[in-house]
PDB file of C-alpha atoms in Angstrom:
ATOM      1  CA  MET A   1      21.631  -2.990  11.697  1.00 57.00           C
ATOM      2  CA  ILE A   2      19.284  -1.149   9.297  1.00 73.00           C
ATOM      3  CA  ALA A   3      18.707   2.431  10.442  1.00 87.00           C
ATOM      4  CA  THR A   4      15.038   3.429  10.515  1.00 92.00           C
ATOM      5  CA  ARG A   5      13.141   6.705  10.611  1.00 94.00           C
ATOM      6  CA  PRO A   6       9.631   6.714  12.093  1.00 96.00           C
ATOM      7  CA  PHE A   7       6.917   8.086   9.797  1.00 97.00           C
ATOM      8  CA  GLU A   8       4.816  10.519  11.801  1.00 95.00           C
ATOM      9  CA  LEU A   9       1.791  12.816  11.599  1.00 96.00           C
ATOM     10  CA  ASP A  10       3.836  15.796  10.393  1.00 96.00           C
ATOM     11  CA  ASP A  11       5.093  13.686   7.487  1.00 97.00           C
ATOM     12  CA  ALA A  12       1.546  12.756   6.543  1.00 97.00           C
ATOM     13  CA  ARG A  13       0.406  16.390   6.694  1.00 96.00           C
ATOM     14  CA  ARG A  14       3.154  17.343   4.282  1.00 96.00           C
ATOM     15  CA  LEU A  15       1.921  14.768   1.763  1.00 97.00           C
ATOM     16  CA  VAL A  16      -1.882  14.788   2.078  1.00 96.00           C
ATOM     17  CA  THR A  17      -3.644  17.499   0.059  1.00 92.00           C
ATOM     18  CA  ALA A  18      -7.290  18.393  -0.388  1.00 94.00           C
ATOM     19  CA  PRO A  19      -8.692  19.069  -3.877  1.00 94.00           C
ATOM     20  CA  ALA A  20      -8.399  22.708  -4.932  1.00 93.00           C
ATOM     21  CA  LEU A  21     -10.633  24.944  -7.052  1.00 94.00           C
ATOM     22  CA  ARG A  22      -9.152  23.912 -10.396  1.00 94.00           C
ATOM     23  CA  ASP A  23      -8.818  20.195  -9.669  1.00 94.00           C
ATOM     24  CA  SER A  24     -10.666  17.571 -11.687  1.00 96.00           C
ATOM     25  CA  LYS A  25     -10.883  13.792 -11.646  1.00 96.00           C
ATOM     26  CA  TYR A  26      -7.817  13.714 -13.893  1.00 96.00           C
ATOM     27  CA  THR A  27      -5.638  16.095 -11.892  1.00 96.00           C
ATOM     28  CA  ARG A  28      -6.391  14.024  -8.796  1.00 97.00           C
ATOM     29  CA  GLY A  29      -4.836  11.012 -10.533  1.00 97.00           C
ATOM     30  CA  VAL A  30      -5.919   8.077 -12.683  1.00 98.00           C
ATOM     31  CA  THR A  31      -5.261   4.697 -11.080  1.00 98.00           C
ATOM     32  CA  LEU A  32      -5.247   1.439 -13.057  1.00 98.00           C
ATOM     33  CA  LEU A  33      -5.772  -1.809 -11.142  1.00 98.00           C
ATOM     34  CA  ALA A  34      -5.091  -5.273 -12.565  1.00 98.00           C
ATOM     35  CA  THR A  35      -6.006  -7.269  -9.473  1.00 98.00           C
ATOM     36  CA  GLY A  36      -8.259 -10.128  -8.454  1.00 98.00           C
ATOM     37  CA  SER A  37      -8.935 -13.357 -10.336  1.00 97.00           C
ATOM     38  CA  GLU A  38     -11.612 -15.970 -10.830  1.00 96.00           C
ATOM     39  CA  GLU A  39     -10.143 -17.748  -7.793  1.00 96.00           C
ATOM     40  CA  TYR A  40      -9.882 -14.626  -5.610  1.00 97.00           C
ATOM     41  CA  PRO A  41     -12.427 -12.113  -6.959  1.00 98.00           C
ATOM     42  CA  GLY A  42     -12.798 -10.332  -3.613  1.00 98.00           C
ATOM     43  CA  ALA A  43      -9.253  -8.962  -3.871  1.00 98.00           C
ATOM     44  CA  ALA A  44     -10.363  -6.915  -6.859  1.00 98.00           C
ATOM     45  CA  VAL A  45     -13.137  -5.265  -4.819  1.00 98.00           C
ATOM     46  CA  LEU A  46     -10.878  -4.619  -1.824  1.00 98.00           C
ATOM     47  CA  SER A  47      -8.011  -3.131  -3.845  1.00 98.00           C
ATOM     48  CA  CYS A  48     -10.436  -0.902  -5.754  1.00 98.00           C
ATOM     49  CA  ALA A  49     -12.103   0.107  -2.487  1.00 98.00           C
ATOM     50  CA  GLY A  50      -8.686   1.031  -1.082  1.00 98.00           C
ATOM     51  CA  ALA A  51      -7.905   3.207  -4.103  1.00 98.00           C
ATOM     52  CA  LEU A  52     -11.251   4.995  -3.971  1.00 98.00           C
ATOM     53  CA  ALA A  53     -10.972   5.549  -0.217  1.00 98.00           C
ATOM     54  CA  GLY A  54      -7.486   6.962  -0.799  1.00 97.00           C
ATOM     55  CA  GLY A  55      -8.915   9.662  -3.057  1.00 96.00           C
ATOM     56  CA  ALA A  56      -8.413   8.292  -6.569  1.00 96.00           C
ATOM     57  CA  GLY A  57      -9.863  10.805  -9.002  1.00 96.00           C
ATOM     58  CA  PHE A  58     -10.477   8.237 -11.748  1.00 98.00           C
ATOM     59  CA  MET A  59     -10.142   4.484 -11.568  1.00 97.00           C
ATOM     60  CA  ARG A  60      -9.763   1.826 -14.222  1.00 98.00           C
ATOM     61  CA  TYR A  61     -10.059  -1.903 -13.610  1.00 98.00           C
ATOM     62  CA  LEU A  62      -8.605  -4.602 -15.835  1.00 97.00           C
ATOM     63  CA  GLY A  63      -9.685  -8.133 -14.964  1.00 97.00           C
ATOM     64  CA  PRO A  64     -11.635 -11.279 -15.848  1.00 96.00           C
ATOM     65  CA  GLU A  65     -15.407 -11.596 -15.892  1.00 96.00           C
ATOM     66  CA  THR A  66     -16.237 -12.595 -12.313  1.00 97.00           C
ATOM     67  CA  PRO A  67     -14.163  -9.984 -10.463  1.00 98.00           C
ATOM     68  CA  THR A  68     -15.157  -7.336 -13.011  1.00 98.00           C
ATOM     69  CA  SER A  69     -18.851  -8.001 -12.369  1.00 98.00           C
ATOM     70  CA  LEU A  70     -18.254  -7.976  -8.628  1.00 98.00           C
ATOM     71  CA  VAL A  71     -16.351  -4.679  -8.758  1.00 98.00           C
ATOM     72  CA  LEU A  72     -19.061  -2.984 -10.820  1.00 98.00           C
ATOM     73  CA  SER A  73     -21.830  -4.256  -8.538  1.00 98.00           C
ATOM     74  CA  ARG A  74     -20.069  -2.882  -5.442  1.00 97.00           C
ATOM     75  CA  LEU A  75     -18.246   0.135  -6.878  1.00 98.00           C
ATOM     76  CA  PRO A  76     -20.035   1.659  -9.886  1.00 97.00           C
ATOM     77  CA  GLU A  77     -17.499   4.528  -9.965  1.00 96.00           C
ATOM     78  CA  VAL A  78     -14.911   2.198 -11.496  1.00 98.00           C
ATOM     79  CA  VAL A  79     -14.365   2.211 -15.275  1.00 98.00           C
ATOM     80  CA  VAL A  80     -13.599  -1.169 -16.847  1.00 97.00           C
ATOM     81  CA  GLY A  81     -10.677  -1.525 -19.245  1.00 94.00           C
ATOM     82  CA  GLY A  82      -7.186  -0.186 -19.751  1.00 90.00           C
ATOM     83  CA  GLY A  83      -6.160   3.287 -20.878  1.00 92.00           C
ATOM     84  CA  ARG A  84      -4.382   6.400 -19.668  1.00 93.00           C
ATOM     85  CA  ALA A  85      -3.118   6.072 -16.090  1.00 97.00           C
ATOM     86  CA  ASP A  86      -0.842   7.930 -13.675  1.00 98.00           C
ATOM     87  CA  ALA A  87      -0.087   4.831 -11.556  1.00 98.00           C
ATOM     88  CA  ALA A  88      -0.961   1.150 -11.452  1.00 98.00           C
ATOM     89  CA  VAL A  89      -1.573  -1.633  -8.943  1.00 98.00           C
ATOM     90  CA  ILE A  90      -1.029  -5.233 -10.004  1.00 98.00           C
ATOM     91  CA  GLY A  91      -1.031  -8.698  -8.486  1.00 98.00           C
ATOM     92  CA  SER A  92      -3.379  -8.567  -5.489  1.00 98.00           C
ATOM     93  CA  GLY A  93      -5.541 -11.696  -5.596  1.00 97.00           C
ATOM     94  CA  ILE A  94      -3.586 -13.190  -8.509  1.00 97.00           C
ATOM     95  CA  GLY A  95      -2.073 -16.598  -7.781  1.00 95.00           C
ATOM     96  CA  SER A  96       0.563 -16.469 -10.532  1.00 95.00           C
ATOM     97  CA  ALA A  97       1.037 -13.503 -12.835  1.00 96.00           C
ATOM     98  CA  ARG A  98       2.925 -15.677 -15.334  1.00 95.00           C
ATOM     99  CA  ASP A  99      -0.160 -17.846 -15.815  1.00 95.00           C
ATOM    100  CA  ASP A 100      -2.713 -15.038 -15.699  1.00 96.00           C
ATOM    101  CA  ALA A 101      -4.617 -13.979 -18.820  1.00 95.00           C
ATOM    102  CA  ARG A 102      -3.281 -10.450 -18.227  1.00 96.00           C
ATOM    103  CA  ALA A 103       0.358 -11.648 -18.147  1.00 96.00           C
ATOM    104  CA  THR A 104       1.431  -9.482 -21.109  1.00 96.00           C
ATOM    105  CA  GLU A 105      -0.136  -6.336 -19.647  1.00 96.00           C
ATOM    106  CA  LEU A 106       1.326  -7.072 -16.206  1.00 97.00           C
ATOM    107  CA  ARG A 107       4.839  -7.466 -17.617  1.00 97.00           C
ATOM    108  CA  GLU A 108       4.487  -4.243 -19.588  1.00 97.00           C
ATOM    109  CA  LEU A 109       3.424  -2.337 -16.477  1.00 97.00           C
ATOM    110  CA  VAL A 110       6.406  -3.639 -14.503  1.00 97.00           C
ATOM    111  CA  GLU A 111       8.778  -2.505 -17.251  1.00 97.00           C
ATOM    112  CA  MET A 112       7.197   0.918 -17.865  1.00 96.00           C
ATOM    113  CA  ASP A 113       8.187   4.182 -16.168  1.00 95.00           C
ATOM    114  CA  LEU A 114       4.679   4.246 -14.676  1.00 97.00           C
ATOM    115  CA  PRO A 115       4.698   4.122 -10.841  1.00 98.00           C
ATOM    116  CA  THR A 116       3.410   0.611 -10.115  1.00 98.00           C
ATOM    117  CA  VAL A 117       2.572  -1.230  -6.923  1.00 98.00           C
ATOM    118  CA  VAL A 118       3.570  -4.884  -7.367  1.00 98.00           C
ATOM    119  CA  ASP A 119       1.778  -7.184  -4.943  1.00 98.00           C
ATOM    120  CA  ALA A 120       1.184 -10.888  -4.301  1.00 96.00           C
ATOM    121  CA  GLY A 121       1.276 -13.022  -7.472  1.00 97.00           C
ATOM    122  CA  ALA A 122       2.884 -10.268  -9.568  1.00 98.00           C
ATOM    123  CA  LEU A 123       6.033 -10.301  -7.415  1.00 98.00           C
ATOM    124  CA  GLU A 124       7.267 -13.322  -9.347  1.00 97.00           C
ATOM    125  CA  LEU A 125       7.628 -11.110 -12.433  1.00 97.00           C
ATOM    126  CA  ILE A 126      10.433  -9.136 -10.787  1.00 97.00           C
ATOM    127  CA  ALA A 127      12.887 -12.006 -11.260  1.00 95.00           C
ATOM    128  CA  ASP A 128      12.402 -12.292 -15.032  1.00 92.00           C
ATOM    129  CA  THR A 129      11.716  -8.701 -16.115  1.00 95.00           C
ATOM    130  CA  THR A 130      13.545  -5.385 -15.925  1.00 95.00           C
ATOM    131  CA  PRO A 131      11.425  -3.433 -13.430  1.00 96.00           C
ATOM    132  CA  LYS A 132      11.481   0.340 -13.844  1.00 95.00           C
ATOM    133  CA  SER A 133       9.381   2.231 -11.297  1.00 97.00           C
ATOM    134  CA  CYS A 134       7.930  -0.228  -8.812  1.00 98.00           C
ATOM    135  CA  ILE A 135       7.005  -0.541  -5.163  1.00 98.00           C
ATOM    136  CA  LEU A 136       7.154  -4.187  -4.116  1.00 98.00           C
ATOM    137  CA  THR A 137       4.783  -5.054  -1.257  1.00 98.00           C
ATOM    138  CA  PRO A 138       5.556  -8.570   0.028  1.00 97.00           C
ATOM    139  CA  HIS A 139       4.681 -10.066   3.387  1.00 94.00           C
ATOM    140  CA  GLU A 140       7.380 -12.154   5.055  1.00 92.00           C
ATOM    141  CA  SER A 141       6.902 -15.417   3.172  1.00 91.00           C
ATOM    142  CA  GLU A 142       6.617 -13.577  -0.153  1.00 95.00           C
ATOM    143  CA  LEU A 143       9.847 -11.739   0.646  1.00 95.00           C
ATOM    144  CA  ASP A 144      11.527 -15.096   1.269  1.00 93.00           C
ATOM    145  CA  LYS A 145      10.236 -16.450  -2.028  1.00 94.00           C
ATOM    146  CA  LEU A 146      11.286 -13.341  -3.943  1.00 95.00           C
ATOM    147  CA  GLY A 147      14.772 -13.443  -2.426  1.00 94.00           C
ATOM    148  CA  GLU A 148      15.129 -17.052  -3.514  1.00 94.00           C
ATOM    149  CA  GLN A 149      13.932 -16.270  -7.058  1.00 94.00           C
ATOM    150  CA  LEU A 150      16.479 -13.449  -7.284  1.00 94.00           C
ATOM    151  CA  GLY A 151      19.282 -15.726  -6.105  1.00 92.00           C
ATOM    152  CA  LEU A 152      19.624 -13.898  -2.793  1.00 89.00           C
ATOM    153  CA  GLY A 153      18.583 -16.856  -0.663  1.00 75.00           C
ATOM    154  CA  THR A 154      16.076 -16.903   2.184  1.00 69.00           C
ATOM    155  CA  ILE A 155      16.384 -16.081   5.849  1.00 61.00           C
ATOM    156  CA  SER A 156      14.863 -18.497   8.346  1.00 53.00           C
ATOM    157  CA  THR A 157      13.250 -16.818  11.339  1.00 49.00           C
ATOM    158  CA  GLN A 158      12.812 -19.986  13.350  1.00 46.00           C
ATOM    159  CA  LYS A 159      14.291 -19.766  16.860  1.00 47.00           C
ATOM    160  CA  SER A 160      14.751 -16.018  16.384  1.00 52.00           C
ATOM    161  CA  GLY A 161      13.425 -13.427  18.795  1.00 52.00           C
ATOM    162  CA  ARG A 162      11.160 -10.593  17.669  1.00 53.00           C
ATOM    163  CA  ARG A 163      13.971  -8.021  17.497  1.00 53.00           C
ATOM    164  CA  ARG A 164      16.233 -10.361  15.539  1.00 52.00           C
ATOM    165  CA  THR A 165      13.385 -11.237  13.180  1.00 70.00           C
ATOM    166  CA  ARG A 166      12.806  -7.559  12.393  1.00 70.00           C
ATOM    167  CA  THR A 167      16.527  -7.013  11.876  1.00 75.00           C
ATOM    168  CA  VAL A 168      16.978  -9.883   9.440  1.00 81.00           C
ATOM    169  CA  ARG A 169      13.817  -8.954   7.554  1.00 83.00           C
ATOM    170  CA  GLY A 170      15.127  -5.417   7.211  1.00 85.00           C
ATOM    171  CA  LYS A 171      18.407  -6.716   5.827  1.00 89.00           C
ATOM    172  CA  GLN A 172      16.595  -9.010   3.428  1.00 92.00           C
ATOM    173  CA  ALA A 173      14.367  -6.169   2.190  1.00 93.00           C
ATOM    174  CA  ARG A 174      17.483  -4.032   1.723  1.00 94.00           C
ATOM    175  CA  SER A 175      19.110  -6.781  -0.365  1.00 94.00           C
ATOM    176  CA  VAL A 176      16.062  -7.063  -2.616  1.00 96.00           C
ATOM    177  CA  ALA A 177      15.831  -3.279  -3.002  1.00 97.00           C
ATOM    178  CA  GLU A 178      19.490  -2.889  -3.928  1.00 96.00           C
ATOM    179  CA  HIS A 179      19.448  -5.899  -6.271  1.00 96.00           C
ATOM    180  CA  THR A 180      16.343  -4.800  -8.181  1.00 97.00           C
ATOM    181  CA  GLY A 181      16.657  -1.029  -7.846  1.00 97.00           C
ATOM    182  CA  GLN A 182      13.043  -0.947  -6.618  1.00 98.00           C
ATOM    183  CA  ILE A 183      11.374   0.172  -3.394  1.00 98.00           C
ATOM    184  CA  VAL A 184      10.434  -2.634  -1.001  1.00 98.00           C
ATOM    185  CA  LEU A 185       7.610  -2.325   1.512  1.00 98.00           C
ATOM    186  CA  ILE A 186       7.716  -5.270   3.889  1.00 96.00           C
ATOM    187  CA  LYS A 187       4.305  -5.628   5.522  1.00 94.00           C
ATOM    188  CA  GLY A 188       3.770  -6.412   9.184  1.00 88.00           C
ATOM    189  CA  ALA A 189       3.021  -4.933  12.597  1.00 87.00           C
ATOM    190  CA  ALA A 190       6.147  -2.880  12.005  1.00 92.00           C
ATOM    191  CA  THR A 191       6.128  -1.964   8.314  1.00 96.00           C
ATOM    192  CA  ARG A 192       9.410  -0.921   6.698  1.00 96.00           C
ATOM    193  CA  ILE A 193       9.807   0.936   3.423  1.00 97.00           C
ATOM    194  CA  VAL A 194      13.298   0.446   1.994  1.00 97.00           C
ATOM    195  CA  THR A 195      14.569   2.593  -0.878  1.00 97.00           C
ATOM    196  CA  PRO A 196      17.636   1.535  -2.885  1.00 96.00           C
ATOM    197  CA  GLY A 197      20.581   3.775  -2.077  1.00 93.00           C
ATOM    198  CA  ALA A 198      18.872   5.437   0.911  1.00 93.00           C
ATOM    199  CA  GLU A 199      20.660   5.451   4.260  1.00 89.00           C
ATOM    200  CA  THR A 200      17.511   4.898   6.329  1.00 93.00           C
ATOM    201  CA  ALA A 201      14.238   3.021   5.950  1.00 96.00           C
ATOM    202  CA  HIS A 202      10.862   4.491   6.856  1.00 97.00           C
ATOM    203  CA  LEU A 203       9.164   2.709   9.755  1.00 96.00           C
ATOM    204  CA  ILE A 204       5.470   2.553  10.642  1.00 96.00           C
ATOM    205  CA  GLU A 205       4.605   0.980  13.999  1.00 94.00           C
ATOM    206  CA  ALA A 206       0.937  -0.027  14.014  1.00 94.00           C
ATOM    207  CA  PRO A 207      -1.111   1.394  16.924  1.00 94.00           C
ATOM    208  CA  SER A 208      -3.136  -1.847  16.973  1.00 93.00           C
ATOM    209  CA  HIS A 209      -2.862  -5.278  15.367  1.00 94.00           C
ATOM    210  CA  TRP A 210      -6.424  -5.819  14.177  1.00 94.00           C
ATOM    211  CA  ALA A 211      -5.271  -5.420  10.562  1.00 96.00           C
ATOM    212  CA  ALA A 212      -3.826  -8.934  10.742  1.00 95.00           C
ATOM    213  CA  THR A 213      -6.676 -10.398   8.702  1.00 95.00           C
ATOM    214  CA  ALA A 214      -7.280 -11.469   5.113  1.00 95.00           C
ATOM    215  CA  GLY A 215      -7.688  -8.768   2.498  1.00 97.00           C
ATOM    216  CA  THR A 216      -6.164  -5.819   4.327  1.00 98.00           C
ATOM    217  CA  GLY A 217      -3.061  -6.020   2.138  1.00 97.00           C
ATOM    218  CA  ASP A 218      -5.284  -5.647  -0.929  1.00 98.00           C
ATOM    219  CA  VAL A 219      -6.717  -2.445   0.533  1.00 98.00           C
ATOM    220  CA  LEU A 220      -3.185  -1.187   1.228  1.00 98.00           C
ATOM    221  CA  ALA A 221      -2.034  -1.834  -2.349  1.00 98.00           C
ATOM    222  CA  GLY A 222      -4.987   0.059  -3.807  1.00 98.00           C
ATOM    223  CA  MET A 223      -4.520   2.977  -1.438  1.00 98.00           C
ATOM    224  CA  ILE A 224      -0.818   3.347  -2.252  1.00 98.00           C
ATOM    225  CA  GLY A 225      -1.698   3.234  -5.948  1.00 98.00           C
ATOM    226  CA  ALA A 226      -4.119   6.140  -5.493  1.00 98.00           C
ATOM    227  CA  PHE A 227      -1.545   8.168  -3.545  1.00 98.00           C
ATOM    228  CA  LEU A 228       1.046   7.536  -6.269  1.00 98.00           C
ATOM    229  CA  ALA A 229      -1.397   8.518  -9.007  1.00 98.00           C
ATOM    230  CA  GLY A 230      -2.267  11.754  -7.230  1.00 98.00           C
ATOM    231  CA  ALA A 231       1.386  12.649  -6.687  1.00 98.00           C
ATOM    232  CA  ALA A 232       2.265  11.807 -10.293  1.00 98.00           C
ATOM    233  CA  ALA A 233      -0.638  13.866 -11.663  1.00 97.00           C
ATOM    234  CA  ARG A 234       0.468  16.882  -9.615  1.00 95.00           C
ATOM    235  CA  SER A 235       4.099  16.620 -10.708  1.00 95.00           C
ATOM    236  CA  SER A 236       5.565  17.957 -13.951  1.00 92.00           C
ATOM    237  CA  MET A 237       8.363  15.361 -13.751  1.00 95.00           C
ATOM    238  CA  PRO A 238       8.373  11.565 -13.210  1.00 95.00           C
ATOM    239  CA  LEU A 239       8.333  10.650  -9.537  1.00 97.00           C
ATOM    240  CA  THR A 240      11.710   9.817  -8.048  1.00 97.00           C
ATOM    241  CA  ASN A 241      12.320   6.758  -5.883  1.00 97.00           C
ATOM    242  CA  GLU A 242      12.372   9.015  -2.840  1.00 97.00           C
ATOM    243  CA  GLU A 243       9.005  10.560  -3.709  1.00 98.00           C
ATOM    244  CA  MET A 244       7.496   7.134  -4.335  1.00 98.00           C
ATOM    245  CA  ALA A 245       8.831   5.866  -1.004  1.00 98.00           C
ATOM    246  CA  TRP A 246       7.159   8.747   0.811  1.00 98.00           C
ATOM    247  CA  GLN A 247       3.812   7.906  -0.838  1.00 98.00           C
ATOM    248  CA  ALA A 248       4.209   4.233   0.097  1.00 98.00           C
ATOM    249  CA  SER A 249       4.964   5.264   3.681  1.00 98.00           C
ATOM    250  CA  LEU A 250       1.897   7.491   3.721  1.00 98.00           C
ATOM    251  CA  GLY A 251      -0.200   4.546   2.548  1.00 98.00           C
ATOM    252  CA  ALA A 252       1.138   2.258   5.276  1.00 98.00           C
ATOM    253  CA  TRP A 253       0.624   4.936   7.950  1.00 98.00           C
ATOM    254  CA  VAL A 254      -2.957   5.746   6.903  1.00 98.00           C
ATOM    255  CA  HIS A 255      -3.662   2.008   6.651  1.00 98.00           C
ATOM    256  CA  ALA A 256      -2.418   1.454  10.219  1.00 97.00           C
ATOM    257  CA  TRP A 257      -4.570   4.241  11.647  1.00 97.00           C
ATOM    258  CA  ALA A 258      -7.588   3.162   9.601  1.00 98.00           C
ATOM    259  CA  ALA A 259      -7.293  -0.294  11.186  1.00 97.00           C
ATOM    260  CA  TRP A 260      -7.180   1.340  14.632  1.00 97.00           C
ATOM    261  CA  THR A 261     -10.209   3.509  13.797  1.00 97.00           C
ATOM    262  CA  ALA A 262     -12.188   0.541  12.450  1.00 97.00           C
ATOM    263  CA  ALA A 263     -11.334  -1.530  15.538  1.00 97.00           C
ATOM    264  CA  ARG A 264     -12.611   1.258  17.781  1.00 96.00           C
ATOM    265  CA  ARG A 265     -15.818   1.405  15.756  1.00 96.00           C
ATOM    266  CA  ALA A 266     -16.167  -2.374  16.065  1.00 96.00           C
ATOM    267  CA  SER A 267     -16.576  -1.891  19.820  1.00 93.00           C
ATOM    268  CA  GLY A 268     -19.518   0.448  19.214  1.00 92.00           C
ATOM    269  CA  ASP A 269     -17.507   3.660  19.553  1.00 90.00           C
ATOM    270  CA  HIS A 270     -18.667   6.244  16.998  1.00 90.00           C
ATOM    271  CA  ILE A 271     -15.198   7.741  16.847  1.00 92.00           C
ATOM    272  CA  THR A 272     -14.862  11.106  15.099  1.00 93.00           C
ATOM    273  CA  ALA A 273     -12.052  12.569  13.003  1.00 95.00           C
ATOM    274  CA  GLU A 274     -11.228  14.858  15.934  1.00 94.00           C
ATOM    275  CA  GLU A 275     -10.699  11.843  18.209  1.00 94.00           C
ATOM    276  CA  VAL A 276      -8.599  10.121  15.538  1.00 96.00           C
ATOM    277  CA  LEU A 277      -6.440  13.251  15.259  1.00 95.00           C
ATOM    278  CA  ASP A 278      -5.928  13.277  19.031  1.00 94.00           C
ATOM    279  CA  ALA A 279      -4.790   9.643  18.931  1.00 94.00           C
ATOM    280  CA  MET A 280      -2.465  10.271  15.983  1.00 95.00           C
ATOM    281  CA  SER A 281      -0.967  13.258  17.814  1.00 93.00           C
ATOM    282  CA  HIS A 282      -0.274  11.116  20.899  1.00 92.00           C
ATOM    283  CA  PRO A 283       0.187   7.557  19.548  1.00 87.00           C
ATOM    284  CA  ALA A 284       1.696   6.254  22.780  1.00 83.00           C
ATOM    285  CA  MET A 285      -1.622   7.022  24.478  1.00 81.00           C
ATOM    286  CA  ALA A 286      -3.918   5.579  21.770  1.00 85.00           C
ATOM    287  CA  ALA A 287      -6.323   3.352  23.655  1.00 84.00           C
ATOM    288  CA  GLY A 288      -9.988   2.478  23.966  1.00 86.00           C
ATOM    289  CA  PHE A 289     -12.109  -0.599  23.501  1.00 92.00           C
ATOM    290  CA  MET A 290     -11.503  -2.403  20.206  1.00 94.00           C
ATOM    291  CA  GLY A 291     -12.859  -5.411  18.358  1.00 95.00           C
ATOM    292  CA  PRO A 292     -12.313  -7.575  15.261  1.00 97.00           C
ATOM    293  CA  ILE A 293     -12.505  -5.928  11.852  1.00 97.00           C
ATOM    294  CA  ARG A 294     -12.749  -6.976   8.231  1.00 97.00           C
ATOM    295  CA  ALA A 295     -10.705  -5.533   5.396  1.00 98.00           C
ATOM    296  CA  SER A 296     -13.772  -3.676   4.120  1.00 98.00           C
ATOM    297  CA  ASP A 297     -14.168  -2.040   7.557  1.00 98.00           C
ATOM    298  CA  LEU A 298     -10.605  -0.764   7.270  1.00 98.00           C
ATOM    299  CA  ALA A 299     -11.270   0.692   3.815  1.00 98.00           C
ATOM    300  CA  ARG A 300     -14.357   2.523   5.113  1.00 98.00           C
ATOM    301  CA  ALA A 301     -12.269   4.100   7.889  1.00 98.00           C
ATOM    302  CA  VAL A 302      -9.641   5.568   5.533  1.00 98.00           C
ATOM    303  CA  PRO A 303     -11.567   8.801   4.705  1.00 97.00           C
ATOM    304  CA  THR A 304     -11.903   9.574   8.424  1.00 97.00           C
ATOM    305  CA  VAL A 305      -8.137   9.181   8.875  1.00 98.00           C
ATOM    306  CA  LEU A 306      -7.450  11.446   5.900  1.00 98.00           C
ATOM    307  CA  ALA A 307      -9.922  14.028   7.218  1.00 97.00           C
ATOM    308  CA  ALA A 308      -8.142  13.960  10.579  1.00 97.00           C
ATOM    309  CA  THR A 309      -4.776  14.383   8.849  1.00 97.00           C
ATOM    310  CA  LEU A 310      -6.010  17.434   6.968  1.00 96.00           C
ATOM    311  CA  ALA A 311      -7.483  19.050  10.091  1.00 91.00           C
ATOM    312  CA  GLU A 312      -5.621  21.706  12.031  1.00 70.00           C
ATOM    313  CA  ALA A 313      -4.083  20.509  15.291  1.00 50.00           C
TER     314      ALA A 313
END
């Protein structure tokens, strides 16, 4: 059995900071995103939107023509091209990183000491590179595929109950983390963040399940990248695995509450940061009418969740 520790509001308050008098776009963190593709250009917009909503001070985007044009038309704050960065996000909306035009840059990012979120099509690079400072963000089928590529096998969840499924997925994530030396965030209604060598995994139980829709994982990847960049920019030393795991957990927690907030708004409820704070303080009592959301709705709700987190109880 994998021991878990719930990530809670007090944890988030310890990690979320507001800009101070001497802060600039650079001290708030530079985030580089190599996401999206000609086949899935929307993932580029959603991952960039997640990073901006998460408070990225400066954002760079590296991608092909169609997603680049789409990003600039929707998010003019983004700067196109590579360069100095405090953290990176790669893979969201990329079918195969090995076949992508950015393959060389993606491999270099995986093997640098730069905190890097590795998502979707970039996960295949983990098996044939030497990853240095990565957070792997697979969903269940991607975790299966990655385990197989690493020679760890797969775990079938057919005929397994919900509790058993969570247990075996936790064990599988632990195996991948220990084998690669990298943090593994396994996405789902109950998100686990497993750190190699750590005795417990962080656990985020979603207050609603409206985030189960296309593109929300892209938003999550971008948001975690922004949190990592901010933490790295504030630190005089490279981030440790433990520090990176806390930022990944913060991203998953904010993401879960942003989905809840967006779902409340979908019902016509003009929910305020004060009401979000009340729900976060008493998650067992979080209720209200809710409706379907899109990934972009979730991204728009992130600033409200962060404002609630920063507010005094």
